[in-house]
XYZ file of C-alpha atoms in Angstrom:
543
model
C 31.041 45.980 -35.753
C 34.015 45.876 -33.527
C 31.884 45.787 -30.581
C 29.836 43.018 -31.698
C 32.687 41.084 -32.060
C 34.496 42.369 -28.253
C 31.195 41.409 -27.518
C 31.009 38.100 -28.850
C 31.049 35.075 -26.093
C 28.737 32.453 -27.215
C 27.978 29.552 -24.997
C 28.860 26.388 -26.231
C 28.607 22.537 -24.382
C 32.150 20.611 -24.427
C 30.299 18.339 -26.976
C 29.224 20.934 -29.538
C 32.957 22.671 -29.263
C 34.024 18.877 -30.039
C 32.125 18.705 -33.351
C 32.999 22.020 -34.727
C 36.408 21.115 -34.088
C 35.962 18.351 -36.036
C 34.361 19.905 -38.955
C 36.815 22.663 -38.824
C 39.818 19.953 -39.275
C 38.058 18.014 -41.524
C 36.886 20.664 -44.200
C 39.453 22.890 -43.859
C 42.484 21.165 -42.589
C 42.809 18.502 -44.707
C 43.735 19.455 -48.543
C 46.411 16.208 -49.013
C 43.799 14.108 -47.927
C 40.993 15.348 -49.827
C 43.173 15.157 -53.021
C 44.558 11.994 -52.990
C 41.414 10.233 -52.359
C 38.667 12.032 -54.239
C 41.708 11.529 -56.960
C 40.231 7.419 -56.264
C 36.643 8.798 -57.339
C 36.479 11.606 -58.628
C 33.145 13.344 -59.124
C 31.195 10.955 -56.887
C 29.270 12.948 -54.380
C 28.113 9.648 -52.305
C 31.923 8.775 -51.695
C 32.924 12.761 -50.680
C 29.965 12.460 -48.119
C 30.377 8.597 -46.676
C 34.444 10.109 -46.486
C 33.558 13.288 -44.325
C 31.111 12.066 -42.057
C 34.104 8.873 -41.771
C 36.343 11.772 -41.110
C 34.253 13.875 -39.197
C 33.690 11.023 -36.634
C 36.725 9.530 -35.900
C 38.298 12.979 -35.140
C 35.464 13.694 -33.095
C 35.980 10.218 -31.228
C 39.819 11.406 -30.875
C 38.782 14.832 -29.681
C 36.132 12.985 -27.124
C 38.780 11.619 -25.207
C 41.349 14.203 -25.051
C 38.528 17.336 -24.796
C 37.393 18.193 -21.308
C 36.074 21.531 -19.950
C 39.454 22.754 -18.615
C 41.715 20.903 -21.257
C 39.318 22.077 -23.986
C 41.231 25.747 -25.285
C 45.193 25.316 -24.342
C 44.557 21.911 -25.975
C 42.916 22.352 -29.445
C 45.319 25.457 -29.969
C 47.878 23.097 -29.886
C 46.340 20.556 -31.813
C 45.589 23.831 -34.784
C 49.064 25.074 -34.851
C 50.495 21.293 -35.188
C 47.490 20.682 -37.638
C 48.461 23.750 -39.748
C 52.428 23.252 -39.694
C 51.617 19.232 -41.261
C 49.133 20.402 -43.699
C 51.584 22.961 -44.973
C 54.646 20.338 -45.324
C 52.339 17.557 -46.540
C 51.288 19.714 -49.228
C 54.785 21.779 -49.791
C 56.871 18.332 -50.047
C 54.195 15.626 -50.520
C 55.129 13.996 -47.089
C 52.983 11.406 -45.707
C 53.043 11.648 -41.453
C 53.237 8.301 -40.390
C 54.894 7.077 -37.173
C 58.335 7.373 -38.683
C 57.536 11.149 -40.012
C 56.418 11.645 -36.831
C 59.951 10.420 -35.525
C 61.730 12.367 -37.730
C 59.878 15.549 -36.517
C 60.479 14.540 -32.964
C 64.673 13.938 -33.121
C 64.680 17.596 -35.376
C 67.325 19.781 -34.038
C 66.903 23.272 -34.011
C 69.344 24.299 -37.043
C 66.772 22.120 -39.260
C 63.790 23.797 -37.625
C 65.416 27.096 -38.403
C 65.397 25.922 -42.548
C 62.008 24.707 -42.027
C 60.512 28.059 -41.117
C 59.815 30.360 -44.334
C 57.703 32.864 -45.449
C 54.921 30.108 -46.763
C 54.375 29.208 -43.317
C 52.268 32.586 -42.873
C 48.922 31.902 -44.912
C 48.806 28.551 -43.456
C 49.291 29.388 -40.227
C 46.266 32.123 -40.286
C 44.024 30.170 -41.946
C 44.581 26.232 -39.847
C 45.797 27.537 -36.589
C 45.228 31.919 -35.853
C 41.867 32.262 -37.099
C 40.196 29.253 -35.233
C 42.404 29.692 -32.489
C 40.880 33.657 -31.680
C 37.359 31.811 -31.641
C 38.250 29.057 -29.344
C 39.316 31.284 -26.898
C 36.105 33.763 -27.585
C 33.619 30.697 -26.392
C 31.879 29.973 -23.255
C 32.479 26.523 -22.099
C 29.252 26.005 -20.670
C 29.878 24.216 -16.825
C 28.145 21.396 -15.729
C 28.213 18.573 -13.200
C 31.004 16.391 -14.086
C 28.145 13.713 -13.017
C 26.614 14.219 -16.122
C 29.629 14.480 -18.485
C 30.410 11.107 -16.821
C 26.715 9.311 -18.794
C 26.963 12.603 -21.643
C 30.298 11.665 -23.197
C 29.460 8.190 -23.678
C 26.596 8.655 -24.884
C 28.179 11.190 -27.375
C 30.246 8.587 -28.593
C 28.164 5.922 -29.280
C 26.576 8.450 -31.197
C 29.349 9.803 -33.498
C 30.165 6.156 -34.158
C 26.335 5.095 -35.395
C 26.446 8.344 -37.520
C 30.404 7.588 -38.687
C 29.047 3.738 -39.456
C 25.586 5.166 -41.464
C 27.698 7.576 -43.013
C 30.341 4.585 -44.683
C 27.106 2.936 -45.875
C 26.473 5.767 -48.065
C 29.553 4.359 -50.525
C 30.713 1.082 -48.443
C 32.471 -0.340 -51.653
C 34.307 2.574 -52.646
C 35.657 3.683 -48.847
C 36.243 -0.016 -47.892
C 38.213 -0.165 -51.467
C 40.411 2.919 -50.472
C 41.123 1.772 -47.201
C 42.099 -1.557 -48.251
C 44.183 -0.731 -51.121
C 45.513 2.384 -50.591
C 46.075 2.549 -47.104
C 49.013 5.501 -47.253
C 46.311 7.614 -47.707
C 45.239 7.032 -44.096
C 48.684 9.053 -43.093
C 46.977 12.413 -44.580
C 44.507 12.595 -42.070
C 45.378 15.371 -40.271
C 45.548 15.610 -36.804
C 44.273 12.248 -36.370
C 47.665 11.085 -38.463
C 50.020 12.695 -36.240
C 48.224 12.351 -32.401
C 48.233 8.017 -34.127
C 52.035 8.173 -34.751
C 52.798 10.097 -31.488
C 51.467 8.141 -29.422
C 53.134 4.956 -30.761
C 56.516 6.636 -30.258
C 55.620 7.708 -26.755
C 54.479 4.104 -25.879
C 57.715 2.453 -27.868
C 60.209 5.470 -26.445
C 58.525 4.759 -22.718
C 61.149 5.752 -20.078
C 59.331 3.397 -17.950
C 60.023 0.541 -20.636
C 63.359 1.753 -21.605
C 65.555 -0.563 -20.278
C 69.670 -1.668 -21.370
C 69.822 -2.555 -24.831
C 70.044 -6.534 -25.285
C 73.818 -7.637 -26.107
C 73.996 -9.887 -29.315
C 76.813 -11.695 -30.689
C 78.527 -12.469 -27.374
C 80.142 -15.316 -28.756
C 82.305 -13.048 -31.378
C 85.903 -13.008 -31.414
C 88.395 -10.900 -33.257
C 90.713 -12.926 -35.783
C 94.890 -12.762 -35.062
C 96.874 -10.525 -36.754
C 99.827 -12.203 -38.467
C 103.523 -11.050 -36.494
C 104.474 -7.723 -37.310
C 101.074 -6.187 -39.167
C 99.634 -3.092 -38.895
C 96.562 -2.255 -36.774
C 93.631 -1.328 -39.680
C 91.658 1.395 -39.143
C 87.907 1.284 -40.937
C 86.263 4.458 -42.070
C 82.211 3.887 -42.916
C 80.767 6.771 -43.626
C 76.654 6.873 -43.825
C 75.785 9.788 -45.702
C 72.431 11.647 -46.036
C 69.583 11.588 -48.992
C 72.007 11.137 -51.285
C 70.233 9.054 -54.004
C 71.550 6.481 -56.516
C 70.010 8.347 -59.573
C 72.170 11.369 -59.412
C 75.592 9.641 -58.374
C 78.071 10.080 -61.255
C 79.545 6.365 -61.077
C 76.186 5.076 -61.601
C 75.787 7.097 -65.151
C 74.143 10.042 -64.270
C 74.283 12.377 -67.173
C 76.569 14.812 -65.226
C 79.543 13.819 -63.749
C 78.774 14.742 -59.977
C 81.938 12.150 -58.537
C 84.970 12.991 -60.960
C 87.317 12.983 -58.030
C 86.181 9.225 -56.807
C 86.378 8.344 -60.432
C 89.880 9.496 -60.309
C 90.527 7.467 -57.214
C 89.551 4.656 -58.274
C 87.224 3.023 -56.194
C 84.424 -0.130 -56.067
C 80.863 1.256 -56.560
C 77.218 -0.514 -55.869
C 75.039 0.499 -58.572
C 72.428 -1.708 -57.884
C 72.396 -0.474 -53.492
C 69.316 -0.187 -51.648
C 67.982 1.652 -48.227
C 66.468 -0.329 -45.293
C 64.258 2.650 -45.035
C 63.335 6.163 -46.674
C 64.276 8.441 -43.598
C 67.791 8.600 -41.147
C 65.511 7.137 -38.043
C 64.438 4.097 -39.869
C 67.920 3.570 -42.427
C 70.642 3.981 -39.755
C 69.167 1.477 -37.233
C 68.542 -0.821 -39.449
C 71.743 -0.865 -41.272
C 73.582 -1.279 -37.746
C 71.458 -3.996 -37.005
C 71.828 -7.944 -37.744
C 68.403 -8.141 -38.374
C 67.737 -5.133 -41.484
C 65.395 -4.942 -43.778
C 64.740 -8.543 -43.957
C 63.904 -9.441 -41.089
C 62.447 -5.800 -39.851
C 61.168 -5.217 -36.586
C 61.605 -2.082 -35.522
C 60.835 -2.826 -31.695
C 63.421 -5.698 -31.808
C 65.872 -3.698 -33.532
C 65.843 -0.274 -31.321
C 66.116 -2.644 -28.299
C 69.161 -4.604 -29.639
C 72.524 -3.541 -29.371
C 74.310 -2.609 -32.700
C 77.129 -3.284 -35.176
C 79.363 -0.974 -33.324
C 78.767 -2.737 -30.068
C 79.850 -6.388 -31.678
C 82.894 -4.855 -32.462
C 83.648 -2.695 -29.127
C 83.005 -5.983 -27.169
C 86.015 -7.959 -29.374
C 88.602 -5.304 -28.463
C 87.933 -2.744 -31.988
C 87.373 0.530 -30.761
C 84.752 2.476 -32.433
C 83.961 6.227 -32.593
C 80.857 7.717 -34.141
C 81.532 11.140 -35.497
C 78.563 13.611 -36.081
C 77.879 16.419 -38.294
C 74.209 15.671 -38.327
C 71.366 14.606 -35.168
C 72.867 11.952 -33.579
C 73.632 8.201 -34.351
C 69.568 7.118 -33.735
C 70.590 4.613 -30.774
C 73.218 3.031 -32.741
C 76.214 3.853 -30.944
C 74.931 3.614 -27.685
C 77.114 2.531 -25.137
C 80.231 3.393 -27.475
C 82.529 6.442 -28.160
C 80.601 9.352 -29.870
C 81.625 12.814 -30.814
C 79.375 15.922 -32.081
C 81.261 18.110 -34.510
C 78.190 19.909 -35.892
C 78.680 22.737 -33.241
C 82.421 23.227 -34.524
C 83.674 26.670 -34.269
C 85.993 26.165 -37.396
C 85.551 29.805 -39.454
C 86.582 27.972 -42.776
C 83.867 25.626 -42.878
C 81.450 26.371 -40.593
C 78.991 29.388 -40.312
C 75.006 30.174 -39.134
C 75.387 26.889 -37.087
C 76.220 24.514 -39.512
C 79.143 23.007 -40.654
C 80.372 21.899 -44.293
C 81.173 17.731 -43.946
C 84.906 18.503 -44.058
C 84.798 19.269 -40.574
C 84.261 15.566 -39.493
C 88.023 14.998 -40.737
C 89.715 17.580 -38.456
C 92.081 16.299 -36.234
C 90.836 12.425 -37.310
C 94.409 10.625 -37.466
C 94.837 12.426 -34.143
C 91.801 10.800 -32.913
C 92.396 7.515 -34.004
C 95.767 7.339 -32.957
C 95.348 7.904 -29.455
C 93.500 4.211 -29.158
C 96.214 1.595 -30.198
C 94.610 -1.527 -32.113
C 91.892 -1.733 -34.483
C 89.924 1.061 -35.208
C 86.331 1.641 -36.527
C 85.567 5.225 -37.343
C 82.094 6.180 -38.501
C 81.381 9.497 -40.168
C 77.884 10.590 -40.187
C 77.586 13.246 -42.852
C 75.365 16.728 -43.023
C 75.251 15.122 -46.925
C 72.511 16.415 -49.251
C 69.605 16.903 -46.321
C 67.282 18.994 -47.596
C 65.244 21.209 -48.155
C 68.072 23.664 -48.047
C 70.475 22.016 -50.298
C 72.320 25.126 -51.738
C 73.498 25.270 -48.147
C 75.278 22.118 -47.937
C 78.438 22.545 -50.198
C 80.763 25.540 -50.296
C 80.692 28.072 -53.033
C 83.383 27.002 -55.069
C 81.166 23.714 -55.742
C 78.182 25.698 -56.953
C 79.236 24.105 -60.457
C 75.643 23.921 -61.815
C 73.693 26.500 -62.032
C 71.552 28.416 -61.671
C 70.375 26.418 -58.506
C 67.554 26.782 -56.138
C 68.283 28.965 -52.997
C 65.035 28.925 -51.326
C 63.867 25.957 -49.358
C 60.453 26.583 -50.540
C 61.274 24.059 -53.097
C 58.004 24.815 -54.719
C 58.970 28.071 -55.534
C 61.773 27.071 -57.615
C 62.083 25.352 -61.442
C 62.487 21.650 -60.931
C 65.809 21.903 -62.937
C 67.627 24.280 -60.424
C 66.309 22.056 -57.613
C 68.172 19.549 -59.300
C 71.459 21.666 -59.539
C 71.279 21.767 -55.869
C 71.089 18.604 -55.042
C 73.601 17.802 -57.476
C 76.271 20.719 -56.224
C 75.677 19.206 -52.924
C 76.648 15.399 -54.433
C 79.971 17.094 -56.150
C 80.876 18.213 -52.703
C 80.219 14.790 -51.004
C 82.168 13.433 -53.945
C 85.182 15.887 -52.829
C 84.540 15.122 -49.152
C 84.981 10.967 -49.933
C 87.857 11.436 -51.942
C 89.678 13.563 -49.537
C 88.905 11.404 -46.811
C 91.011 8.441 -48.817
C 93.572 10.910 -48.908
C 93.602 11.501 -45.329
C 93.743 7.482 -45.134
C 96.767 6.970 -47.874
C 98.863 9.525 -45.349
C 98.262 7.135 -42.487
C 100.997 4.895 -43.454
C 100.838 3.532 -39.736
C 97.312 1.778 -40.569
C 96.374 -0.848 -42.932
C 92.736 1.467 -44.298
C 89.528 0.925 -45.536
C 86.470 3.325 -46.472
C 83.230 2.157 -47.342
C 80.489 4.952 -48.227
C 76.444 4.571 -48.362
C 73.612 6.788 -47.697
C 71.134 6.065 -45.779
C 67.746 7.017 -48.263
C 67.520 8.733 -51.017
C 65.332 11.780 -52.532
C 62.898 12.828 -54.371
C 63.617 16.134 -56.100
C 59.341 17.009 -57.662
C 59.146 13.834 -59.180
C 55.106 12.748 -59.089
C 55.002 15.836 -56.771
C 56.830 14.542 -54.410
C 60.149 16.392 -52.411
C 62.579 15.042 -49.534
C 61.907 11.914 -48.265
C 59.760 9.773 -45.600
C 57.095 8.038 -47.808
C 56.013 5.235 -45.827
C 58.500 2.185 -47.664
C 55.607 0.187 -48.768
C 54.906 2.617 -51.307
C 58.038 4.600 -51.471
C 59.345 5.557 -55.123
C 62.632 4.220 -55.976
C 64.742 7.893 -55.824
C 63.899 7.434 -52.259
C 65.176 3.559 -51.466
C 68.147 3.464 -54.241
C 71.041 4.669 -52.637
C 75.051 4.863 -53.909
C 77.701 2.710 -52.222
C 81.474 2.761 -52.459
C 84.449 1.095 -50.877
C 87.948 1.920 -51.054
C 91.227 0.025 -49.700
C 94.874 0.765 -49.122
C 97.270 -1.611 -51.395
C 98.621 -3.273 -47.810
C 95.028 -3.437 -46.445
C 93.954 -5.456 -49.275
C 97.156 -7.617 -49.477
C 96.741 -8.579 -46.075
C 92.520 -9.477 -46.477
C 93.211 -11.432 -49.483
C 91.139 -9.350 -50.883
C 90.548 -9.896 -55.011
C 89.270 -6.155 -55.992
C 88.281 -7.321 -58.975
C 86.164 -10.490 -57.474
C 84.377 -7.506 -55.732
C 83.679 -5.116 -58.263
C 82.119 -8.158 -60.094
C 79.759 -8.866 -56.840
C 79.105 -4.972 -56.510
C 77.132 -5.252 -59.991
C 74.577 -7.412 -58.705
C 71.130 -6.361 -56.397
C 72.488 -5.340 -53.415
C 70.978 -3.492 -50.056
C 71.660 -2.318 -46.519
C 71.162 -5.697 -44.827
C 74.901 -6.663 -45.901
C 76.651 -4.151 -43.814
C 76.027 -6.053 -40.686
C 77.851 -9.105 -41.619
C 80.250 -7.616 -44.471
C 81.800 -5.696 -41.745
C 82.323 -8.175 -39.496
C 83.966 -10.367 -42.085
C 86.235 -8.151 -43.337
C 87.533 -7.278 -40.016
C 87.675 -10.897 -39.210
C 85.190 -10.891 -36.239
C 84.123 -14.953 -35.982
C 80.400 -15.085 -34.327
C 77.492 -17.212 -34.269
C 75.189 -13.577 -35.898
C 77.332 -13.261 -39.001
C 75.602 -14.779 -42.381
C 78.040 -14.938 -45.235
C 75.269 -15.219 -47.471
C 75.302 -11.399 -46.341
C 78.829 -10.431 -46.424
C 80.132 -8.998 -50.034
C 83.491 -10.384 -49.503
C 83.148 -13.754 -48.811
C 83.567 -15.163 -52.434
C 86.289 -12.742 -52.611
C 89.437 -13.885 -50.835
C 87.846 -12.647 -46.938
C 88.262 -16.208 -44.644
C 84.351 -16.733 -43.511
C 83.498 -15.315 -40.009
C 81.675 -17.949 -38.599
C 82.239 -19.233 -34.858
């Protein structure tokens, strides 16, 4: 037996090795597909066969143009061990890979790849990527002339696509249906799902397009200060997949922010995300454009928030516990903390949020003026959430401690999550406290997250669900503000006016402009129709 298979080597034309391929990713490779839409029909053999032979074709068309002779093994072991690592989180968290999932994978660091990789990687990986991989590389690539792979492969085409075209006619109405109104499911298709969204990043990443980011606002100018006031220092901090649901202020059922509720502070409980995942939400937030008018190109080729305010003479610094600021603080002051060496809060290369206020008021203080510090937290990113807050928060219990989330009870994924919100809660209100001691500066914090979560509900975990479709614990997000006695006196600002506004709808498009009036920036790109304050005491910022 062993011989027969050392022995093994059949011959195979590049075409043939193309097919098999195909049926091999189709079959076997694509469980979240198969589920969600035969969930559409179920029980309809026409529709199962008009959706494979779809399926079958257009990765074969894919494979057609990437598949040569010498390409053929190195690159369809690639394309099985990607294949097998998305079918395993698509069906783990209920992801979708779109070209923002794909994104998201792209800017990973390696301390989230390191959470990522768990025991329930190994069945996948044997079945979608070893197994098929060992009989790639047993085949004979037959050689020809490439004279006749130049009239062969076209030919090959044209065929896959008559079959792929008879094949929809089997159940037109149904497919055409699915593809019409369900068009997420389109971002299950594994591998054609992920080669689609990599190469729109390549081609909207293109060092060869990449060119300055376009200034905005050039007209803006900071307000005077009246004789004798204090410089104010801003503090925004965006934090991460924390979701509005499970934020105590907003009613939760447990009390996950008693220390902001102590504080005293002006919560949003009505706040919503530009986007479900940190490469979509932080852009956009930093952007005068957001969520209503979105265009992603326009936006990642635009200067930011942070640049507006650099230009008028308020120094800003972006502070990192997390992957970076996504392009928004390009061209401005940033700092990494994540890699802090601080044995009291960090440990196994990652560091509790606390860290981003060490040595702050000596930070700030070294730039006289104005100041604009943004904290970019670790927060409540998943799916390792038991690993985000100390052990002295692990108040409810027992919680999940393995980021297979599947493999826990939904209730102690929730008492996670929710340790990991107590500590945020503990991390806000100490950074106020760090702000009330700053009796130099006239301060301000406001808090949001960028996206929320979803913790199993409709079997769905983390976040990324394309925003069209995306459930609301995944776009309803908490936001607070806080402001020094003096910093308010000298605003004008009515407190009260603004807790009224912070009761209505509200959403990430307002930062833009809210910031901008409160610091008194006049411009042309500000829209008071998007600034929270300006029914309540802040002068307009208008040019």
């Amino acid at each position: 037996m062993l011989d027969r298979l050392r022995s093994w080597h059949p011959a195979v034309s590049q075409e043939r090795l193309i097919l098999l391929a195909s049926l091999f990713f189709a079959l076997v490779s694509n469980g979240p597909f198969w589920r969600a839409s035969y969930a559409l029909h179920p029980g309809n053999l026409l529709f199962g066969l008009a959706l494979s032979g779809l399926l079958i074709t257009a990765n074969a068309v894919v494979l057609s143009l990437l598949v040569w002779r010498w390409s053929a093994k190195p690159l369809l072991t690639v394309l099985f061990f990607s294949t097998a690592l998305a079918v395993h989180y698509m069906s783990t968290y209920g992801v979708y890979m779109d070209a923002d999932m794909v994104r998201n994978v792209l800017q990973t660091d390696a301390r989230e790849s390191r959470e990522l990789i768990t025991p329930g990687l190994i069945l996948p990986l044997l079945v979608h990527a070893v197994l098929p991989t060992l009989a790639v590389w047993r085949v004979r690539i037959v050689p020809r002339r490439m004279i006749r792979t130049a009239w062969i492969r076209p030919l090959f085409i044209v065929g896959l696509l008559v079959v792929g075209a008879g094949s929809v006619l089997l159940a037109s109405a149904d497919v055409a249906s699915m593809l019409r109104n369900h068009r997420e499911i389109k971002y299950l298709a594994t591998p054609l799902n992920y080669l689609i969204g990599l190469e729109q990043n390549l081609r909207s990443n293109s060092p060869i397009k990449r060119a300055p980011k376009t200034p905005i606002a050039q007209d803006a100018k900071a307000g005077p200060h009246a004789p004798g006031a204090r410089p104010r220092l801003l503090v925004l901090v965006v934090g991460e997949t924390v979701r509005a649901q499970n934020w105590g202020l907003n009613g939760y059922r447990r009390q996950t922010t008693p220390e902001l509720a102590q504080i005293g502070v002006v919560n949003f409980p009505d706040m919503h995300s530009c986007g479900t995942s940190t490469e979509v939400s932080v852009p956009c937030m930093f952007s005068r454009l957001g969520r209503r008018h979105y265009d992603e190109k326009e936006i990642r080729s635009e200067q930011s928030l942070l640049n507006v305010l650099d230009g008028v003479g308020i120094k800003t610094l972006w502070r990192d516990n997390q992957s970076g600021c996504k392009g928004v603080c390009e061209g401005t002051a940033f700092e990494s903390v994540a890699d802090a060496k601080d044995p009291g809060l960090c440990a196994d290369g990652r560091c509790m949020d606390e860290v981003l206020l060490k040595g702050l008021a000596e930070q700030v203080r070294l730039t006289p003026g104005d100041r604009v510090v943004v904290l970019h937290q670790l927060g409540n990113h998943g799916p390792s959430y038991f690993q985000r807050y100390p052990g002295n928060f692990r108040t409810f219990t027992p919680p999940c401690e393995n980021p297979e989330l599947g493999n826990c009870p939904r209730e102690q994924i929730v008492n996670a999550y929710d340790n990991a919100v107590l500590y945020t809660d503990h991390f806000l209100a100490r950074a106020v406290h760090e702000l009330q001691a700053m009796d130099d500066y006239d301060t301000a914090l406001i808090y949001v997250s960028d996206h929320g979560e979803s913790l199993g509900e409709k079997g769905l975990y983390l976040h990324g669900v394309p925003y069209a479709i995306a459930p609301a614990e995944q776009t309803s997000v908490p936001m607070v503000m806080w402001f020094s006695r003096h910093f308010a006196l000298d605003r004008g600002l009515d407190t009260r006016c603004l807790a009224e506004r912070a009761r209505q709808r509200t959403d990430h498009d307002v930062l833009f402009s809210s910031v901008l009036g409160l610091l008194q920036v006049t411009t042309s790109a500000y829209d008071p129709a998007q600034d929270v304050f300006a029914s309540c005491g802040t002068p307009a910022a208008r040019a």
